[in-house]
XYZ file of C-alpha atoms in Angstrom:
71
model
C -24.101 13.852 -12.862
C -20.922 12.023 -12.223
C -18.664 12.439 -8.824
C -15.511 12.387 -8.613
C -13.540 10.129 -5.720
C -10.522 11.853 -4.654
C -7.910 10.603 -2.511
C -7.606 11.849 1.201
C -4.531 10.569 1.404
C -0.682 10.179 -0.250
C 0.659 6.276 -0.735
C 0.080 3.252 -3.185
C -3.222 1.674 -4.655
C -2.713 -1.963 -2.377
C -6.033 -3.535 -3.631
C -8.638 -2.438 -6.021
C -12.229 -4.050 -5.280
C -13.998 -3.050 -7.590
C -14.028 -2.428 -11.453
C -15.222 -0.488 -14.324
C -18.899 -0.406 -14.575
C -19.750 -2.577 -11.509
C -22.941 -0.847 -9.513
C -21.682 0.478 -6.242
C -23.763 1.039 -3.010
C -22.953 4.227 -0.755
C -20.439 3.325 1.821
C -18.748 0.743 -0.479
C -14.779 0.025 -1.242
C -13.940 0.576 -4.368
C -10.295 0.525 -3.491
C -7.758 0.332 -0.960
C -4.492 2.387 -0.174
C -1.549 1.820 1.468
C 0.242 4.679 3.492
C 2.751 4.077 6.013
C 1.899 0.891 6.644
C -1.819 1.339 7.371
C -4.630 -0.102 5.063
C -7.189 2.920 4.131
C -10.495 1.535 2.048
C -11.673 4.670 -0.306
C -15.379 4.227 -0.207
C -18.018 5.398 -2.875
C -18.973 8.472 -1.488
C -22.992 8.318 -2.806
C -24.057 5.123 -4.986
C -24.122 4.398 -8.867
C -21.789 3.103 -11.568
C -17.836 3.192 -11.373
C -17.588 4.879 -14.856
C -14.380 5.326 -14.727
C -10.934 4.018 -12.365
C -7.865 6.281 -12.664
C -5.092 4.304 -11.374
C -3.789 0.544 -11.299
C -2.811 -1.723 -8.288
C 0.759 -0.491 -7.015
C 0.468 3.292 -8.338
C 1.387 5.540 -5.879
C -1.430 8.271 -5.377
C -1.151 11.549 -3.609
C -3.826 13.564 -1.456
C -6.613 15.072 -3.819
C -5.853 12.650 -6.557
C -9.095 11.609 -8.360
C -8.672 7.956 -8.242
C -12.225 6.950 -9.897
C -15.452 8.697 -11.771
C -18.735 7.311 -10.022
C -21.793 7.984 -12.698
């Protein structure tokens, strides 16, 4: 069953750490945005594969977003 990462938060994808079909531990960045001036890491929410990444380094995101598909 795949789950959905969402974003808590409106600003810009700053970093992305990981990529499409890595294996991902609970607790673990996939990516990192920036929102008024603070650094927030979105972590995998449960582990498994990053099946899919919805957005690109510098997009701006907004709160609920789904930013990546964990499988």
């Amino acid at each position: 069953m795949a789950t959905e990462v969402e974003s808590e938060i409106a600003g810009s994808v700053w970093m992305i750490e990981k990529r499409e079909g890595e294996p991902l531990a609970a607790a673990e960045v996939i990516l990192v945005i920036e929102s008024m001036k603070m650094e927030i890491p979105v972590e995998a929410p449960c582990a498994g594969t990053l099946a899919e990444l919805r957005v690109a380094e510098g997009d701006e995101v907004s709160e609920g977003m789904v930013l990546a598909v964990i499988e």
